[in-house]
Short mmCIF file of C-alpha atoms in Angstrom, two decimals:
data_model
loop_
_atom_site.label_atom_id
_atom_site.label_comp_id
_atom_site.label_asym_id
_atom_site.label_seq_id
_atom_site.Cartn_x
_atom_site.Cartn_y
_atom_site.Cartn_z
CA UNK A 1 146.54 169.47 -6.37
CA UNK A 2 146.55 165.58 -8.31
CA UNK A 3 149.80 163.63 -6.84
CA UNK A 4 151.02 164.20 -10.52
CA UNK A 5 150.88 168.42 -10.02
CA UNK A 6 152.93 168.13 -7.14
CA UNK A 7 156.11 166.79 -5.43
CA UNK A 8 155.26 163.41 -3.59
CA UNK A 9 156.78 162.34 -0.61
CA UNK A 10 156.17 157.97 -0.11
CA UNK A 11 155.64 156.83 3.37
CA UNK A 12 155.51 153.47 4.35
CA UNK A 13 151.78 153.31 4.29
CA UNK A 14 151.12 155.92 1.85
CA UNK A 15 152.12 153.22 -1.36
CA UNK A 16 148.81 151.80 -1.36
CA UNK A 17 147.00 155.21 -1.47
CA UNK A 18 148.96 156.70 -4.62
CA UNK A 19 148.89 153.56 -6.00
CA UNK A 20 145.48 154.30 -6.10
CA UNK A 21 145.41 157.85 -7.40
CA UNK A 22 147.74 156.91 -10.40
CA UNK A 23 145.60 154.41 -12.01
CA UNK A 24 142.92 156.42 -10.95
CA UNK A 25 143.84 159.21 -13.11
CA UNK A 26 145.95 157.22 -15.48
CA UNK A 27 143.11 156.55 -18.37
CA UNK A 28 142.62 160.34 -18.75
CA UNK A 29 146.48 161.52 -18.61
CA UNK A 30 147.28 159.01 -21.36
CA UNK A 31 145.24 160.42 -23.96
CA UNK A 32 147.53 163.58 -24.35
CA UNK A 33 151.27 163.85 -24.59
CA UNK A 34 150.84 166.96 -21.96
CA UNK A 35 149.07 164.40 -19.59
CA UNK A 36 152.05 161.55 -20.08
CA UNK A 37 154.72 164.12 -19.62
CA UNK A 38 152.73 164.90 -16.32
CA UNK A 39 152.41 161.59 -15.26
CA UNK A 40 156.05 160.70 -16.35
CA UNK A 41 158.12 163.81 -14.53
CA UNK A 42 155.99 162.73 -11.18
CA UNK A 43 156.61 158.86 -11.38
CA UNK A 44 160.44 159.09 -12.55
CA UNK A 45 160.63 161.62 -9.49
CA UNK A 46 158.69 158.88 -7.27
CA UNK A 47 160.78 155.76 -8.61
CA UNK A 48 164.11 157.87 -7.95
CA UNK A 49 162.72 158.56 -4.33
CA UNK A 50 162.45 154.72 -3.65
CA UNK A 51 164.27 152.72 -6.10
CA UNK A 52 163.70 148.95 -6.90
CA UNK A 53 160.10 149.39 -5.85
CA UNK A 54 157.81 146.98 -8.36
CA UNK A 55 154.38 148.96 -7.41
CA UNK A 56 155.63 152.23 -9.31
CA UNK A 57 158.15 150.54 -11.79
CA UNK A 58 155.29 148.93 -14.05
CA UNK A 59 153.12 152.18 -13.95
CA UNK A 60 156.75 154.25 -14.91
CA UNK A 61 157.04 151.58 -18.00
CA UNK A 62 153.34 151.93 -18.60
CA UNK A 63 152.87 155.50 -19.33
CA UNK A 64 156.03 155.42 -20.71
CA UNK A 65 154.70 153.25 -23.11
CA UNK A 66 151.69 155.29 -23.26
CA UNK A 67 154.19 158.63 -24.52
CA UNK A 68 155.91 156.76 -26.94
CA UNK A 69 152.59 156.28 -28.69
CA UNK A 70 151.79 159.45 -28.52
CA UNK A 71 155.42 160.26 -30.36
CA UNK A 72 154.90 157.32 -32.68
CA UNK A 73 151.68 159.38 -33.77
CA UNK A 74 153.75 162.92 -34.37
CA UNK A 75 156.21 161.22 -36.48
CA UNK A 76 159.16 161.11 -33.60
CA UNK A 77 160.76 157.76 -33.13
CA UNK A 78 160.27 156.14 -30.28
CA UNK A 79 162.41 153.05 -29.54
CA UNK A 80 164.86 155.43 -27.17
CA UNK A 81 161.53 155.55 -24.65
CA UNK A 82 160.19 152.10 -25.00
CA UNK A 83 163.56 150.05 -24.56
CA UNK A 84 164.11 151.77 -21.39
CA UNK A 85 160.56 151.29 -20.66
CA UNK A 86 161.22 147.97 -21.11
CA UNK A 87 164.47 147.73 -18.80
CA UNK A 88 162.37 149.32 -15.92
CA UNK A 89 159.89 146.73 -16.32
CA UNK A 90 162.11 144.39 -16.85
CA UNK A 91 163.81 145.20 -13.24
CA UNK A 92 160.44 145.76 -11.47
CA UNK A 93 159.47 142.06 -12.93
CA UNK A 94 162.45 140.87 -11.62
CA UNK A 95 161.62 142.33 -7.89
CA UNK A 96 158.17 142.01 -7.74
CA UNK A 97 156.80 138.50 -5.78
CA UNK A 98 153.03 137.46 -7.01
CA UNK A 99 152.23 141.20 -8.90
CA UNK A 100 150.40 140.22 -11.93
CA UNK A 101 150.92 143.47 -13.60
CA UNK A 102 154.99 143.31 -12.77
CA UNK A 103 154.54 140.28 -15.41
CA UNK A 104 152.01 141.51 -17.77
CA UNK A 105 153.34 145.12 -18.60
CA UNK A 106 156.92 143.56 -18.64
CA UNK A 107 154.99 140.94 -21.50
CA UNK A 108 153.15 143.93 -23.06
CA UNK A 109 156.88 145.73 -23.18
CA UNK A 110 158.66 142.77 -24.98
CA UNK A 111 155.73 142.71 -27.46
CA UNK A 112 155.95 146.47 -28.15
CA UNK A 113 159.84 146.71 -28.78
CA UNK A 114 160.15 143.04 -31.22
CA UNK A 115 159.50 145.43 -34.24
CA UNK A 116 163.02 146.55 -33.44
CA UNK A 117 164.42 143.23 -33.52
CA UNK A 118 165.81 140.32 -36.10
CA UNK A 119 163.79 137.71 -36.35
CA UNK A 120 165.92 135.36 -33.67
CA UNK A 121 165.76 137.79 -31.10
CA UNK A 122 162.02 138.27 -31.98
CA UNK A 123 161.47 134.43 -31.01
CA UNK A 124 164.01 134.53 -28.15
CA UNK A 125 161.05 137.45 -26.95
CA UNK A 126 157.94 136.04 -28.04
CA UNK A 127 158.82 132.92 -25.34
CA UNK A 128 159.49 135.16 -22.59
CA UNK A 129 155.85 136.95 -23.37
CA UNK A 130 154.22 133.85 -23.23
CA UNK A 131 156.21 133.19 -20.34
CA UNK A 132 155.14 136.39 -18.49
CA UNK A 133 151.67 136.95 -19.80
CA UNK A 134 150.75 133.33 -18.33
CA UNK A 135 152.37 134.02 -15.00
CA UNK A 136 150.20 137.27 -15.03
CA UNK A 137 147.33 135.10 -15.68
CA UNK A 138 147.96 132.93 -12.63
CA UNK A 139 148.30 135.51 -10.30
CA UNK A 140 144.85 137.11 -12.24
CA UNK A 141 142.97 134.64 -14.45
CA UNK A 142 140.31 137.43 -15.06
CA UNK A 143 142.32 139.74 -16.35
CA UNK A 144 141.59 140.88 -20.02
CA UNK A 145 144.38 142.15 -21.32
CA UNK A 146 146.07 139.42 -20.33
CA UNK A 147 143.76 137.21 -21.56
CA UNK A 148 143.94 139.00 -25.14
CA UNK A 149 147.36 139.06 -25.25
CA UNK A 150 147.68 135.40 -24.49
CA UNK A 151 145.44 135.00 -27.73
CA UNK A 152 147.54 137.09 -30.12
CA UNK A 153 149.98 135.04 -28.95
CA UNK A 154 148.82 131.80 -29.63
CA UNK A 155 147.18 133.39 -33.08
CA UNK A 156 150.32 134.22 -34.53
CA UNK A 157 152.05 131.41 -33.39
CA UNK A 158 149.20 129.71 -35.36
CA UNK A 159 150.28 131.36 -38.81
CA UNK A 160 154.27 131.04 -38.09
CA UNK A 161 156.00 130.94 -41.28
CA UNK A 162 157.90 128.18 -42.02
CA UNK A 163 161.47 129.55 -41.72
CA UNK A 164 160.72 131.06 -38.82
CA UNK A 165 159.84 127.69 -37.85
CA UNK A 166 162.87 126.52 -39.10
CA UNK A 167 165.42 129.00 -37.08
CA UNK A 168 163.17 128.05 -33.34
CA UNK A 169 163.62 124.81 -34.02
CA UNK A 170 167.69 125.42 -34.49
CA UNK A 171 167.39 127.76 -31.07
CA UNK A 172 165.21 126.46 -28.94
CA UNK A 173 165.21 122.49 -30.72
CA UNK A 174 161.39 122.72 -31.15
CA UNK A 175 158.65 125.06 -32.26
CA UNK A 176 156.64 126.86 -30.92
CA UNK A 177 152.74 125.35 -31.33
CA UNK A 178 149.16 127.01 -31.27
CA UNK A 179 145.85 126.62 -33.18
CA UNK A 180 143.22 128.88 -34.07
CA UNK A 181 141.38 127.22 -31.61
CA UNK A 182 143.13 128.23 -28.71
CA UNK A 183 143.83 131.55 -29.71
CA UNK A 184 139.93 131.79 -30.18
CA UNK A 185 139.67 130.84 -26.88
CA UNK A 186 141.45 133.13 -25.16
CA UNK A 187 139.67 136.07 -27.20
CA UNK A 188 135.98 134.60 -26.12
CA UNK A 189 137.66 134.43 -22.24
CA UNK A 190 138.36 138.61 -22.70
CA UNK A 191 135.34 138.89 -24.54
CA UNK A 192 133.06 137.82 -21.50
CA UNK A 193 134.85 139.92 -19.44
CA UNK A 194 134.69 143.29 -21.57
CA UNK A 195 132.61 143.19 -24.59
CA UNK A 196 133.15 146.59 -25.74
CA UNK A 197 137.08 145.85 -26.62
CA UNK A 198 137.11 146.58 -30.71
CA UNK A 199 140.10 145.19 -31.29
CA UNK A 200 139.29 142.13 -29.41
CA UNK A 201 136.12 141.51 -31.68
CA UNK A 202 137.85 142.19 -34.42
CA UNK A 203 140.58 138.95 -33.56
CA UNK A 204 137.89 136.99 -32.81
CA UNK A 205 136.39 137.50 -36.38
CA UNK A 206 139.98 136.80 -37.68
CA UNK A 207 140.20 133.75 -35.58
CA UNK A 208 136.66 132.48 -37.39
CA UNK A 209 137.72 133.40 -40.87
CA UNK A 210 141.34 131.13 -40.43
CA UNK A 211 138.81 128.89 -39.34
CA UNK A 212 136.45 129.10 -42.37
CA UNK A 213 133.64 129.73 -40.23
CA UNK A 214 133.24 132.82 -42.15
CA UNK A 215 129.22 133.31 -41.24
CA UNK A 216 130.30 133.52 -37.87
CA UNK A 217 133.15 135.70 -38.54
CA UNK A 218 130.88 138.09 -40.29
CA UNK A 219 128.56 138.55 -37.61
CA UNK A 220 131.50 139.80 -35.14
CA UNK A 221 132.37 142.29 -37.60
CA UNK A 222 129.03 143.58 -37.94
CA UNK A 223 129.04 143.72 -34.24
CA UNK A 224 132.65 145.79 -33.97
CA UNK A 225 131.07 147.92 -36.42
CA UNK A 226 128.42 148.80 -34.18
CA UNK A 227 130.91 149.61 -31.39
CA UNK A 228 131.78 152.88 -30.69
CA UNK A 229 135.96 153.78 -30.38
CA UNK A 230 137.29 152.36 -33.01
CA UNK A 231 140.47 153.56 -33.97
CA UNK A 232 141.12 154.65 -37.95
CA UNK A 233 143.57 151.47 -38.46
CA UNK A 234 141.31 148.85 -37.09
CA UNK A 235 138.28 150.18 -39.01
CA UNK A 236 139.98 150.15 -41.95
CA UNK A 237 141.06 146.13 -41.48
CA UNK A 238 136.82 145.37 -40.41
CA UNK A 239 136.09 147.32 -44.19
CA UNK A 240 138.66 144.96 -45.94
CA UNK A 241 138.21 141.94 -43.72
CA UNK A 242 134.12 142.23 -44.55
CA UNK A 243 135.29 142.85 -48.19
CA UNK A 244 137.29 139.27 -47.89
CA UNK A 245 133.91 137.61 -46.75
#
């Protein structure tokens, strides 16, 4: 039997090893509710067996995150799930010393919940992402997630609004600052390092296009569109962006 099919004892050495078998098998129980609720029952099991340990407390939040989609997708509301996703990664970013993913799904969690939020507890969040998604990057500067999510960062940063502006500079006494540029940047960096993200092309086109370097911009798009994966939602925004051109 998978370690998610049966009951899992921990020993000291054994971490490493299931570590191991749970990403392993993570990108194909994700893509069904029946395979998160499997991987869920076995990791809260394994994170109630040995509390307060970071290794299994970012892959708990992460396919916890990875259900909630799935419910998002029937209809069922998910903020229940994904704010106490985001207190176990929370904790396990709290405990963990120098593990990159401790910061980066506690940074993918804070991003994921904001749409619940007001707009000064949105702000309060989008420092702390920066905050964690650059410590992730330290530990891992080749990561691409990280490296993507550093970009939409700095991209909508880039296009804050100006009273939004206006309440982080009453909070914080300054604004937050980005460019196109940089956000740009940080797409090419995760483009080098996997090509075949959609979404990831199609931010680098919208970089290009704030940038008016709309010939350049179209020739990403006609490159996501030869990609294969693309989800419903972001082929609908490479129709109308390529309609905008």
């Amino acid at each position: 039997k998978q370690w998610y099919q049966r009951r899992v004892a921990i020993t000291a050495g054994g971490l490493l090893t299931l570590c191991q078998s749970i990403d392993k098998d993570h990108d194909t129980l994700k893509l069904t509710e029946q395979g998160c609720e499997q991987g869920l029952t076995t990791l809260t099991q394994l994170n109630d067996q040995t509390p307060d340990t970071p290794q299994l407390m970012w892959r708990l939040a992460r396919i916890m995150y990875e259900k909630a989609k799935h419910n998002t997708k029937a209809g069922v509301n998910a903020q229940k799930g994904l704010l106490e996703a985001l207190a176990i990664a929370k904790k396990g970013e709290e405990l963990s010393e120098g593990n990159s993913k401790s910061h980066l799904w506690y940074a993918i969690l804070l991003g994921d919940t904001c749409k619940y939020d007001d707009t000064r507890v949105k702000l309060t969040k989008g420092l702390e992402f920066e905050k964690q998604v650059k410590l992730s990057l330290d530990i891992d500067p080749y990561n691409s997630t990280a490296l993507h999510l550093i970009g939409r960062y700095c991209f909508e940063v880039s296009g804050i609004k100006w009273w939004e502006a206006k309440i982080a500079a009453t909070l914080f006494g300054c604004v937050p600052q980005s460019t196109y540029d940089e956000a740009l940047k940080y797409f090419l960096r995760a483009d080098e390092i996997n090509s075949e993200w959609v979404e990831n092309s199609l931010f680098i086109a919208k970089c290009l296009i704030a940038l008016k370097r709309n010939e350049e911009a179209k020739s990403w798009l006609d490159r996501v569109d030869l990609k294969q994966g693309a989800e419903h939602e972001l082929q609908a925004q490479i129709t109308d962006l390529k309609k905008k051109l």
